[in-house]
């Protein structure tokens, strides 16, 4: 691996189950980020922030039920540009870690939000799909969902599913199964 550290990010975004929030209008409402040492897999630091959406400023009941993120959480949160500045300030002392997420959704959502807010995408072309890497390392036909990956590794999900910081922390727990010698039970 060419990077000394891994930046594991999970975003939660505005959403609906009835088409009220189209996919191309979804906006990040939470970032959870975990910085891990690429050699030892130890968590070095973490970052969490809610984000105030602008296109669909009122969360749908579906979104609140799925994520447990409330209207009050996002109304008192910084806007996207301010969150990105805070993320940059947090990340700056750590150099240039490899951006990782479970699947490609988070990378695409960040690119979409950066474009909408006319901000530069911060990670260039470097992105590692941990879901795919887990599947390859464990010789699976395809990468499983995060919850299934944890179960395969004999781990229980810690925290609340579909909360950015908890999802990112759980991804970090799977690093030995993605890069190390740990194997899932068959």
Backbone as a printed PyTorch tensor [residue, N CA C, xyz], in Angstrom:
tensor([[[  0.8460,  -1.1810,   0.0000],
         [  0.0000,   0.0000,   0.0000],
         [  0.8880,   1.2390,   0.0000]],

        [[  0.5320,   2.2040,  -0.7950],
         [  1.3460,   3.4100,  -0.9250],
         [  0.9630,   4.4960,   0.0730]],

        [[ -0.1090,   4.3400,   0.7820],
         [ -0.5530,   5.3340,   1.7640],
         [ -0.2700,   4.8180,   3.1700]],

        [[  0.1520,   5.7310,   4.0500],
         [  0.4050,   5.3670,   5.4450],
         [ -0.8670,   5.3270,   6.2710]],

        [[ -1.8900,   6.0800,   5.8130],
         [ -3.1320,   6.1420,   6.5660],
         [ -4.3250,   5.9890,   5.6330]],

        [[ -5.4080,   5.5060,   6.2210],
         [ -6.6660,   5.3070,   5.5060],
         [ -7.7100,   6.2410,   6.0920]],

        [[ -8.4030,   6.9580,   5.2300],
         [ -9.4820,   7.8430,   5.6470],
         [-10.7890,   7.1730,   5.2640]],

        [[-11.4540,   6.6090,   6.2510],
         [-12.6990,   5.8710,   6.0250],
         [-13.8560,   6.8210,   6.2750]],

        [[-14.6510,   7.0540,   5.2230],
         [-15.7390,   8.0230,   5.3100],
         [-17.0700,   7.3480,   5.0110]],

        [[-18.0770,   7.7670,   5.7760],
         [-19.4470,   7.3580,   5.4860],
         [-20.3220,   8.5970,   5.5600]],

        [[-21.1270,   8.8000,   4.5290],
         [-22.0640,   9.9110,   4.4880],
         [-23.4870,   9.3960,   4.6500]],

        [[-24.2860,  10.1820,   5.3290],
         [-25.7290,  10.0090,   5.3160],
         [-26.2810,  11.1900,   4.5310]],

        [[-27.3640,  10.9790,   3.8200],
         [-27.8940,  12.0200,   2.9460],
         [-29.4100,  12.0870,   3.0260]],

        [[-29.9330,  13.2210,   2.5960],
         [-31.3830,  13.3560,   2.4960],
         [-31.9020,  12.2430,   1.5860]],

        [[-33.0850,  11.7380,   1.9040],
         [-33.6370,  10.6320,   1.1160],
         [-35.1330,  10.5250,   1.3760]],

        [[-35.7810,   9.7620,   0.5210],
         [-37.2140,   9.5120,   0.6850],
         [-37.5200,   8.1300,   0.1250]],

        [[-38.6660,   7.6150,   0.4890],
         [-39.0920,   6.3230,  -0.0520],
         [-40.2290,   6.5000,  -1.0570]],

        [[-40.5280,   7.7620,  -1.4130],
         [-41.6530,   8.0230,  -2.3180],
         [-41.2720,   8.9060,  -3.5050]],

        [[-39.9740,   9.0870,  -3.7350],
         [-39.5290,   9.9070,  -4.8590],
         [-39.5020,  11.4010,  -4.5800]],

        [[-39.8430,  11.8180,  -3.3580],
         [-39.8620,  13.2450,  -3.0300],
         [-38.4630,  13.8670,  -3.0770]],

        [[-37.4370,  13.0340,  -2.8480],
         [-36.0500,  13.4960,  -2.9290],
         [-35.3790,  12.6690,  -4.0250]],

        [[-35.3140,  13.1990,  -5.2500],
         [-34.6720,  12.4410,  -6.3360],
         [-33.1960,  12.1870,  -6.0350]],

        [[-32.6730,  11.1000,  -6.5570],
         [-31.2780,  10.7070,  -6.3070],
         [-30.3070,  11.8510,  -6.5970]],

        [[-30.5190,  12.5680,  -7.6740],
         [-29.5790,  13.6290,  -8.0420],
         [-29.7880,  14.9170,  -7.2320]],

        [[-30.7290,  14.8910,  -6.2910],
         [-30.9320,  16.0280,  -5.3880],
         [-30.6570,  15.6640,  -3.9310]],

        [[-30.2000,  14.4430,  -3.6900],
         [-29.8390,  14.0590,  -2.3320],
         [-28.6460,  14.9070,  -1.8920]],

        [[-28.6030,  15.2310,  -0.5990],
         [-27.5130,  16.0360,  -0.0500],
         [-26.9960,  15.3910,   1.2270]],

        [[-25.7130,  15.5180,   1.4500],
         [-25.0860,  15.0040,   2.6610],
         [-25.6580,  15.7310,   3.8750]],

        [[-26.0630,  14.9370,   4.8930],
         [-26.5300,  15.5220,   6.1500],
         [-25.6770,  15.0750,   7.3350]],

        [[-24.7850,  14.1020,   7.1070],
         [-23.8230,  13.7180,   8.1530],
         [-22.5940,  13.1430,   7.4850]],

        [[-21.4510,  13.4900,   8.0350],
         [-20.1990,  12.8370,   7.6760],
         [-19.6470,  12.1790,   8.9320]],

        [[-19.2340,  10.9410,   8.7640],
         [-18.4680,  10.2430,   9.7810],
         [-17.1580,   9.8550,   9.1250]],

        [[-16.0510,  10.1890,   9.7500],
         [-14.7420,   9.8870,   9.1850],
         [-13.8440,   9.2950,  10.2610]],

        [[-13.1430,   8.2430,   9.8850],
         [-12.1900,   7.5990,  10.7790],
         [-10.8570,   7.5340,  10.0590]],

        [[ -9.8160,   7.9720,  10.7400],
         [ -8.4660,   7.8890,  10.2030],
         [ -7.7890,   6.6970,  10.8630]],

        [[ -7.2800,   5.7730,  10.0400],
         [ -6.6570,   4.5580,  10.5680],
         [ -5.2480,   4.4040,  10.0050]],

        [[ -4.3680,   3.8340,  10.8040],
         [ -3.0170,   3.5260,  10.3740],
         [ -3.0820,   2.3560,   9.3940]],

        [[ -2.4850,   2.4930,   8.2160],
         [ -2.5760,   1.4600,   7.1810],
         [ -1.7790,   0.2110,   7.5350]],

        [[ -0.8020,   0.3160,   8.3990],
         [  0.0170,  -0.8470,   8.7620],
         [ -0.5720,  -1.6320,   9.9300]],

        [[ -1.0700,  -0.9130,  10.9350],
         [ -1.5590,  -1.5780,  12.1480],
         [ -3.0740,  -1.6610,  12.2170]],

        [[ -3.7670,  -0.8900,  11.3840],
         [ -5.2300,  -0.7830,  11.3570],
         [ -5.7940,  -0.0710,  12.5780]],

        [[ -4.9280,   0.4950,  13.4140],
         [ -5.3750,   1.2110,  14.6060],
         [ -6.0210,   2.5280,  14.2090]],

        [[ -7.1130,   2.8750,  14.8860],
         [ -7.7680,   4.1560,  14.6570],
         [ -6.9020,   5.2530,  15.2710]],

        [[ -6.5990,   6.2620,  14.4690],
         [ -5.7590,   7.3770,  14.8830],
         [ -6.6130,   8.5390,  15.3820]],

        [[ -7.7320,   8.7810,  14.7000],
         [ -8.5890,   9.9200,  15.0440],
         [ -9.9280,   9.7370,  14.3320]],

        [[-10.9310,  10.5290,  14.7450],
         [-12.1930,  10.5010,  14.0150],
         [-12.8100,  11.8890,  13.9780]],

        [[-13.7800,  12.0450,  13.0800],
         [-14.4160,  13.3360,  12.8170],
         [-15.8780,  13.0580,  12.5090]],

        [[-16.7520,  13.8800,  13.0720],
         [-18.1870,  13.7580,  12.7890],
         [-18.7930,  15.1400,  12.7190]],

        [[-19.6790,  15.3270,  11.7580],
         [-20.4270,  16.5760,  11.6750],
         [-21.7510,  16.3210,  10.9710]],

        [[-22.7940,  16.9490,  11.4650],
         [-24.0320,  17.0240,  10.7060],
         [-23.8540,  18.1430,   9.6870]],

        [[-24.6950,  18.1650,   8.6680],
         [-24.6180,  19.1690,   7.6090],
         [-26.0400,  19.6460,   7.3110]],

        [[-26.2050,  20.9450,   7.1870],
         [-27.5110,  21.5260,   6.9030],
         [-27.7910,  21.4440,   5.3940]],

        [[-28.8290,  20.7260,   4.9940],
         [-29.1550,  20.6400,   3.5640],
         [-29.8610,  21.9150,   3.0950]],

        [[-29.7910,  22.1720,   1.7810],
         [-30.4480,  23.3660,   1.2460],
         [-31.5300,  23.0440,   0.2140]],

        [[-31.3730,  21.9880,  -0.5560],
         [-32.3620,  21.6830,  -1.6030],
         [-33.6450,  21.0980,  -1.0190]],

        [[-33.4890,  20.1940,  -0.0990],
         [-34.6200,  19.5910,   0.6250],
         [-34.3130,  19.7710,   2.1080]],

        [[-34.5570,  20.9960,   2.5680],
         [-34.1380,  21.3890,   3.9140],
         [-34.8910,  20.6570,   5.0150]],

        [[-36.0940,  20.1830,   4.7140],
         [-36.8770,  19.4370,   5.7010],
         [-36.6940,  17.9510,   5.4370]],

        [[-36.1880,  17.2530,   6.4430],
         [-35.9740,  15.8140,   6.3080],
         [-37.3060,  15.0880,   6.2090]],

        [[-37.3520,  14.0550,   5.3970],
         [-38.5610,  13.2460,   5.3020],
         [-38.6550,  12.3370,   6.5270]],

        [[-39.8580,  11.9250,   6.8940],
         [-39.9820,  10.9600,   7.9920],
         [-39.1610,   9.6970,   7.7190]],

        [[-39.1210,   9.2540,   6.4590],
         [-38.3330,   8.0750,   6.0850],
         [-36.8550,   8.2930,   6.4120]],

        [[-36.3230,   9.4520,   6.0640],
         [-34.9160,   9.7630,   6.3090],
         [-34.6060,   9.7660,   7.8050]],

        [[-35.4710,  10.3990,   8.5840],
         [-35.2610,  10.4520,  10.0340],
         [-35.3360,   9.0520,  10.6410]],

        [[-36.2890,   8.2500,  10.1890],
         [-36.4100,   6.8870,  10.7180],
         [-35.1860,   6.0500,  10.3410]],

        [[-34.7230,   6.1680,   9.1040],
         [-33.5770,   5.3880,   8.6370],
         [-32.2950,   5.7640,   9.3650]],

        [[-32.0380,   7.0680,   9.5000],
         [-30.7480,   7.5320,  10.0060],
         [-30.7480,   7.9110,  11.4820]],

        [[-31.8880,   8.1530,  12.0600],
         [-32.0840,   8.7170,  13.4010],
         [-31.6070,  10.1700,  13.4880]],

        [[-31.2740,  10.7760,  12.3580],
         [-30.8790,  12.1830,  12.3310],
         [-32.1470,  13.0230,  12.3270]],

        [[-32.2140,  13.9810,  13.2350],
         [-33.4260,  14.7830,  13.3880],
         [-33.3230,  16.1190,  12.6560]],

        [[-34.4590,  16.7530,  12.5000],
         [-34.5050,  18.0780,  11.9090],
         [-33.6630,  19.0510,  12.7240]],

        [[-33.7350,  18.9500,  14.0310],
         [-32.9440,  19.8320,  14.9000],
         [-31.4430,  19.6230,  14.6830]],

        [[-31.0240,  18.3650,  14.4450],
         [-29.6000,  18.0840,  14.1840],
         [-29.1060,  18.8610,  12.9750]],

        [[-29.8810,  18.8440,  11.8890],
         [-29.4140,  19.4960,  10.6600],
         [-29.6440,  21.0060,  10.6640]],

        [[-30.6850,  21.4620,  11.3530],
         [-30.9360,  22.9090,  11.3800],
         [-29.8550,  23.6630,  12.1340]],

        [[-29.2460,  23.0250,  13.1170],
         [-28.1850,  23.6890,  13.8880],
         [-26.7880,  23.3570,  13.3460]],

        [[-26.7270,  22.6480,  12.2220],
         [-25.4570,  22.1900,  11.6550],
         [-24.8620,  23.2190,  10.7030]],

        [[-23.5540,  23.1090,  10.4570],
         [-22.9450,  23.9830,   9.4540],
         [-23.4240,  23.6020,   8.0540]],

        [[-23.2940,  24.5340,   7.1220],
         [-23.5680,  24.2310,   5.7310],
         [-22.4540,  23.3600,   5.1590]],

        [[-22.6560,  22.8880,   3.9350],
         [-21.7050,  21.9770,   3.2990],
         [-20.3000,  22.5860,   3.2070]],

        [[-20.1840,  23.8210,   2.7440],
         [-18.8660,  24.4520,   2.5880],
         [-18.1430,  24.5510,   3.9280]],

        [[-18.8660,  24.9190,   4.9810],
         [-18.2370,  25.0170,   6.3040],
         [-17.8250,  23.6490,   6.8310]],

        [[-18.6390,  22.6290,   6.5820],
         [-18.2590,  21.2760,   6.9920],
         [-16.9980,  20.8410,   6.2550]],

        [[-16.9190,  21.1280,   4.9540],
         [-15.7310,  20.7460,   4.1850],
         [-14.4890,  21.4770,   4.6990]],

        [[-14.6370,  22.7370,   5.1050],
         [-13.5110,  23.4760,   5.6950],
         [-13.0760,  22.8350,   7.0060]],

        [[-14.0420,  22.4380,   7.8190],
         [-13.7180,  21.7790,   9.0920],
         [-13.0440,  20.4280,   8.8460]],

        [[-13.5250,  19.6780,   7.8630],
         [-12.8970,  18.3960,   7.5160],
         [-11.4610,  18.6210,   7.0590]],

        [[-11.2510,  19.6260,   6.2220],
         [ -9.9110,  19.9380,   5.7340],
         [ -8.9820,  20.3130,   6.8950]],

        [[ -9.4660,  21.1390,   7.8070],
         [ -8.6550,  21.5520,   8.9610],
         [ -8.3060,  20.3490,   9.8410]],

        [[ -9.2530,  19.4390,  10.0200],
         [ -9.0040,  18.2280,  10.8120],
         [ -7.9930,  17.3230,  10.1120]],

        [[ -8.1090,  17.2130,   8.8050],
         [ -7.2910,  16.2880,   8.0290],
         [ -5.8810,  16.8100,   7.7510]],

        [[ -5.7230,  18.1100,   7.6190],
         [ -4.4520,  18.7110,   7.2120],
         [ -3.2300,  18.1810,   7.9790]],

        [[ -3.2520,  18.0610,   9.2980],
         [ -2.0560,  17.5700,  10.0100],
         [ -1.7190,  16.1020,   9.7050]],

        [[ -2.6630,  15.3850,   9.0930],
         [ -2.4690,  13.9570,   8.8470],
         [ -1.9550,  13.6500,   7.4390]],

        [[ -1.6490,  14.6450,   6.6610],
         [ -1.1180,  14.3960,   5.3200],
         [ -2.2130,  14.0430,   4.3290]],

        [[ -1.9190,  13.0660,   3.4800],
         [ -2.8410,  12.6920,   2.3980],
         [ -3.1950,  11.2130,   2.4880]],

        [[ -4.1230,  10.8570,   3.3750],
         [ -4.5220,   9.4480,   3.4750],
         [ -5.3530,   9.0210,   2.2710]],

        [[ -5.5050,   7.7210,   2.1120],
         [ -6.3210,   7.1650,   1.0390],
         [ -7.7930,   7.2200,   1.4440]],

        [[ -8.6260,   7.8450,   0.6140],
         [-10.0660,   7.9370,   0.8440],
         [-10.6940,   6.5740,   0.5770]],

        [[-11.4020,   6.0620,   1.5750],
         [-12.0460,   4.7460,   1.4940],
         [-13.5070,   4.8730,   1.9150]],

        [[-14.3480,   4.0390,   1.3180],
         [-15.7460,   3.9570,   1.7450],
         [-16.2820,   2.5790,   1.3690]],

        [[-17.4040,   2.2150,   1.9700],
         [-18.0170,   0.9090,   1.7060],
         [-18.8940,   1.0560,   0.4620]],

        [[-18.3360,   0.7560,  -0.6800],
         [-19.0240,   0.9530,  -1.9480],
         [-18.6030,   2.2760,  -2.5680]],

        [[-19.2420,   2.6240,  -3.6760],
         [-18.9100,   3.8550,  -4.3970],
         [-19.8890,   4.9890,  -4.1270]],

        [[-20.9710,   4.7060,  -3.4040],
         [-21.9860,   5.7240,  -3.1630],
         [-21.3910,   6.9810,  -2.5260]],

        [[-20.5680,   6.8250,  -1.4900],
         [-20.0690,   7.9740,  -0.7380],
         [-19.1930,   8.8710,  -1.6200]],

        [[-18.3530,   8.2620,  -2.4470],
         [-17.5180,   9.0370,  -3.3670],
         [-18.3980,   9.8270,  -4.3340]],

        [[-19.3920,   9.1690,  -4.9060],
         [-20.2800,   9.8280,  -5.8730],
         [-21.1050,  10.9310,  -5.2100]],

        [[-21.5800,  10.6880,  -3.9860],
         [-22.3610,  11.7110,  -3.2780],
         [-21.4920,  12.9260,  -2.9800]],

        [[-20.2540,  12.7000,  -2.5710],
         [-19.3520,  13.8240,  -2.3000],
         [-19.0640,  14.6020,  -3.5820]],

        [[-18.8280,  13.9090,  -4.6720],
         [-18.6040,  14.5930,  -5.9470],
         [-19.8290,  15.4240,  -6.3370]],

        [[-21.0070,  14.8580,  -6.1580],
         [-22.2520,  15.5660,  -6.4980],
         [-22.4150,  16.8210,  -5.6440]],

        [[-22.1740,  16.6960,  -4.3320],
         [-22.3460,  17.8460,  -3.4470],
         [-21.2830,  18.9120,  -3.7120]],

        [[-20.0460,  18.4970,  -3.9750],
         [-18.9990,  19.4660,  -4.3080],
         [-19.3760,  20.2430,  -5.5700]],

        [[-19.8760,  19.5380,  -6.5780],
         [-20.2710,  20.2020,  -7.8300],
         [-21.4230,  21.1740,  -7.5760]],

        [[-22.4160,  20.7500,  -6.8160],
         [-23.5740,  21.6100,  -6.5440],
         [-23.1590,  22.8920,  -5.8150]],

        [[-22.2320,  22.7550,  -4.8700],
         [-21.7950,  23.9020,  -4.0660],
         [-20.5970,  24.6220,  -4.6780]],

        [[-20.2190,  24.2090,  -5.8910],
         [-19.1010,  24.8300,  -6.6090],
         [-17.8100,  24.8120,  -5.7880]],

        [[-17.5310,  23.6450,  -5.1980],
         [-16.3030,  23.4360,  -4.4280],
         [-15.4700,  22.3540,  -5.1100]],

        [[-14.1570,  22.4260,  -5.0000],
         [-13.3280,  21.3730,  -5.5950],
         [-13.4980,  20.0600,  -4.8330]],

        [[-13.5190,  18.9770,  -5.5810],
         [-13.5370,  17.6420,  -4.9600],
         [-12.1580,  17.4260,  -4.3240]],

        [[-12.0910,  17.0810,  -3.0450],
         [-10.8140,  17.1130,  -2.3320],
         [ -9.8880,  15.9030,  -2.4820]],

        [[-10.3420,  14.8010,  -3.0800],
         [ -9.5430,  13.5840,  -3.0180],
         [ -8.9740,  13.1130,  -4.3450]],

        [[ -9.0310,  13.9170,  -5.3790],
         [ -8.4770,  13.5080,  -6.6690],
         [ -9.1060,  12.1990,  -7.1310]],

        [[ -8.3050,  11.3570,  -7.7370],
         [ -8.8090,  10.0820,  -8.2360],
         [ -8.6430,   8.9320,  -7.2700]],

        [[ -8.0140,   9.1910,  -6.1250],
         [ -7.7500,   8.1100,  -5.1710],
         [ -8.9880,   7.7830,  -4.3500]],

        [[ -9.4750,   6.5600,  -4.4950],
         [-10.5920,   6.0700,  -3.6940],
         [-10.5050,   4.5550,  -3.6630]],

        [[-10.6990,   3.9880,  -2.4820],
         [-10.7240,   2.5350,  -2.3490],
         [-12.1110,   2.1140,  -1.8980]],

        [[-12.7340,   1.2440,  -2.6810],
         [-14.0230,   0.6650,  -2.3630],
         [-13.7680,  -0.5070,  -1.4140]],

        [[-14.0110,  -0.2900,  -0.1260],
         [-13.7370,  -1.3160,   0.8870],
         [-14.6310,  -2.5410,   0.7260]],

        [[-15.8360,  -2.3370,   0.2670],
         [-16.7580,  -3.4580,   0.0470],
         [-16.1790,  -4.4200,  -0.9880]],

        [[-15.7200,  -3.8680,  -2.0900],
         [-15.1180,  -4.6900,  -3.1430],
         [-13.8190,  -5.3430,  -2.6470]],

        [[-12.9960,  -4.5620,  -1.9210],
         [-11.7280,  -5.0870,  -1.4040],
         [-11.9610,  -6.2270,  -0.4090]],

        [[-12.9850,  -6.0960,   0.4360],
         [-13.3390,  -7.1550,   1.3850],
         [-13.7210,  -8.4220,   0.6190]],

        [[-14.5770,  -8.2600,  -0.3810],
         [-15.0090,  -9.4150,  -1.1820],
         [-13.8430, -10.1120,  -1.8640]],

        [[-12.9400,  -9.3360,  -2.4520],
         [-11.7640,  -9.9380,  -3.1140],
         [-10.8680, -10.6580,  -2.1200]],

        [[-10.5650,  -9.9790,  -1.0040],
         [ -9.6420, -10.5560,  -0.0100],
         [-10.2100, -11.8470,   0.5830]],

        [[-11.5190, -11.8910,   0.7460],
         [-12.1500, -13.0620,   1.3390],
         [-12.6220, -14.0730,   0.2880]],

        [[-12.2870, -13.8150,  -0.9690],
         [-12.6400, -14.6940,  -2.0940],
         [-14.1440, -14.9640,  -2.1680]],

        [[-14.9000, -13.8720,  -2.0990],
         [-16.3580, -13.9400,  -2.2090],
         [-16.7540, -13.5560,  -3.6330]],

        [[-17.9090, -13.9850,  -4.0570],
         [-18.3870, -13.6530,  -5.4010],
         [-18.5550, -12.1400,  -5.5590]],

        [[-18.9710, -11.4840,  -4.4810],
         [-19.0880, -10.0170,  -4.4890],
         [-18.9880,  -9.5250,  -3.0520]],

        [[-18.7500,  -8.2410,  -2.9160],
         [-18.6580,  -7.6640,  -1.5780],
         [-20.0160,  -7.6010,  -0.9120]],

        [[-20.0880,  -7.9540,   0.3620],
         [-21.3640,  -7.9200,   1.0900],
         [-21.6700,  -6.5200,   1.6200]],

        [[-22.8830,  -6.3290,   2.0940],
         [-23.2150,  -5.1110,   2.8170],
         [-22.3850,  -5.0470,   4.0920]],

        [[-22.3020,  -3.8790,   4.6790],
         [-21.4830,  -3.7030,   5.8740],
         [-21.9220,  -4.6240,   7.0080]],

        [[-23.2090,  -4.6950,   7.2790],
         [-23.7070,  -5.5710,   8.3490],
         [-23.3620,  -7.0280,   8.1000]],

        [[-23.5100,  -7.4700,   6.8590],
         [-23.1780,  -8.8580,   6.5140],
         [-21.6800,  -9.1020,   6.6290]],

        [[-20.8760,  -8.1310,   6.2190],
         [-19.4240,  -8.2650,   6.3480],
         [-19.0020,  -8.4220,   7.7980]],

        [[-19.6100,  -7.6390,   8.6750],
         [-19.3020,  -7.7570,  10.1010],
         [-19.6950,  -9.1350,  10.6260]],

        [[-20.8830,  -9.6060,  10.2500],
         [-21.3160, -10.9400,  10.6870],
         [-20.3640, -12.0160,  10.2010]],

        [[-19.9490, -11.9320,   8.9220],
         [-19.0050, -12.9160,   8.3810],
         [-17.7030, -12.9310,   9.1750]],

        [[-17.3100, -11.7650,   9.6670],
         [-16.0690, -11.6530,  10.4370],
         [-16.2760, -12.0200,  11.9050]],

        [[-17.5090, -12.3540,  12.2800],
         [-17.7910, -12.7090,  13.6670],
         [-17.9150, -11.4960,  14.5750]],

        [[-18.2090, -10.3340,  13.9950],
         [-18.3350,  -9.0990,  14.7630],
         [-19.7850,  -8.6380,  14.7760]],

        [[-20.1470,  -7.9460,  15.8360],
         [-21.4720,  -7.3340,  15.9190],
         [-21.3530,  -5.8640,  15.5570]],

        [[-22.3830,  -5.3360,  14.9310],
         [-22.4080,  -3.9130,  14.6120],
         [-22.4200,  -3.1360,  15.9140]],

        [[-21.5580,  -2.1460,  16.0250],
         [-21.5170,  -1.2940,  17.2130],
         [-22.0870,   0.0720,  16.8640]],

        [[-23.0370,   0.5400,  17.6650],
         [-23.6460,   1.8400,  17.4300],
         [-24.9580,   1.7100,  16.6880]],

        [[-25.2720,   2.7250,  15.9140],
         [-26.5260,   2.8070,  15.1840],
         [-26.2600,   2.7230,  13.6900]],

        [[-26.8920,   1.7520,  13.0330],
         [-26.7400,   1.6120,  11.5820],
         [-27.2680,   2.8630,  10.8860]],

        [[-26.6680,   3.2140,   9.7790],
         [-27.0230,   4.3950,   8.9890],
         [-26.7800,   5.6930,   9.7450]],

        [[-25.7860,   5.6610,  10.6060],
         [-25.2260,   6.8810,  11.1930],
         [-23.7830,   6.9060,  10.7210]],

        [[-23.3960,   8.0180,  10.0990],
         [-22.1020,   8.1110,   9.4480],
         [-20.9280,   7.7130,  10.3220]],

        [[-20.8530,   8.2490,  11.5290],
         [-19.7040,   7.9580,  12.3780],
         [-19.6870,   6.4970,  12.8110]],

        [[-20.8390,   5.9260,  13.1180],
         [-20.8830,   4.5250,  13.5430],
         [-20.5560,   3.5910,  12.3780]],

        [[-21.0720,   3.8950,  11.1920],
         [-20.7480,   3.0800,  10.0220],
         [-19.2410,   3.1300,   9.7400]],

        [[-18.6470,   4.3280,   9.7960],
         [-17.2070,   4.4640,   9.5410],
         [-16.3890,   3.6940,  10.5790]],

        [[-16.7740,   3.7720,  11.8310],
         [-16.0500,   3.0340,  12.8820],
         [-16.1510,   1.5270,  12.6700]],

        [[-17.3100,   1.0560,  12.2370],
         [-17.4660,  -0.3750,  11.9790],
         [-16.6510,  -0.8170,  10.7610]],

        [[-16.5480,   0.0320,   9.7380],
         [-15.6830,  -0.2910,   8.5980],
         [-14.2380,  -0.4410,   9.0610]],

        [[-13.8090,   0.4440,   9.9380],
         [-12.4300,   0.3760,  10.4490],
         [-12.1810,  -0.9340,  11.1820]],

        [[-13.1820,  -1.4460,  11.8440],
         [-13.0370,  -2.7250,  12.5550],
         [-12.7870,  -3.8770,  11.5890]],

        [[-13.1920,  -3.7100,  10.3230],
         [-13.0210,  -4.7750,   9.3200],
         [-11.6860,  -4.7100,   8.5780]],

        [[-10.8540,  -3.7310,   8.8700],
         [ -9.5840,  -3.6000,   8.1420],
         [ -8.7220,  -4.8680,   8.1760]],

        [[ -8.6430,  -5.6120,   9.2930],
         [ -7.8490,  -6.8480,   9.2680],
         [ -8.3760,  -7.8940,   8.2790]],

        [[ -9.6660,  -7.8360,   7.9490],
         [-10.2590,  -8.7650,   6.9820],
         [-10.1240,  -8.2430,   5.5440]],

        [[ -9.7870,  -6.9680,   5.4140],
         [ -9.6400,  -6.3620,   4.0920],
         [ -8.1760,  -6.3350,   3.6550]],

        [[ -7.2770,  -6.0340,   4.5820],
         [ -5.8540,  -5.9050,   4.2520],
         [ -4.9620,  -6.9140,   4.9650]],

        [[ -5.4430,  -7.4700,   6.0750],
         [ -4.6220,  -8.3580,   6.8700],
         [ -4.8670,  -9.8180,   6.5610]],

        [[ -4.5170, -10.6490,   7.5100],
         [ -4.6220, -12.1040,   7.3410],
         [ -5.9000, -12.6970,   7.9240]],

        [[ -6.7500, -11.8860,   8.5140],
         [ -7.9840, -12.3980,   9.1040],
         [ -8.8870, -12.9550,   8.0100]],

        [[ -9.5220, -14.0630,   8.3000],
         [-10.4160, -14.7160,   7.3360],
         [-11.7900, -14.9100,   7.9370]],

        [[-12.7980, -14.8140,   7.0790],
         [-14.1640, -15.0430,   7.5300],
         [-14.4110, -16.5350,   7.6770]],

        [[-15.3420, -16.8710,   8.5500],
         [-15.7310, -18.2720,   8.7260],
         [-16.5450, -18.7060,   7.5070]],

        [[-16.3430, -19.8870,   7.0720],
         [-17.0830, -20.4010,   5.8990],
         [-18.1110, -21.4210,   6.3280]]])
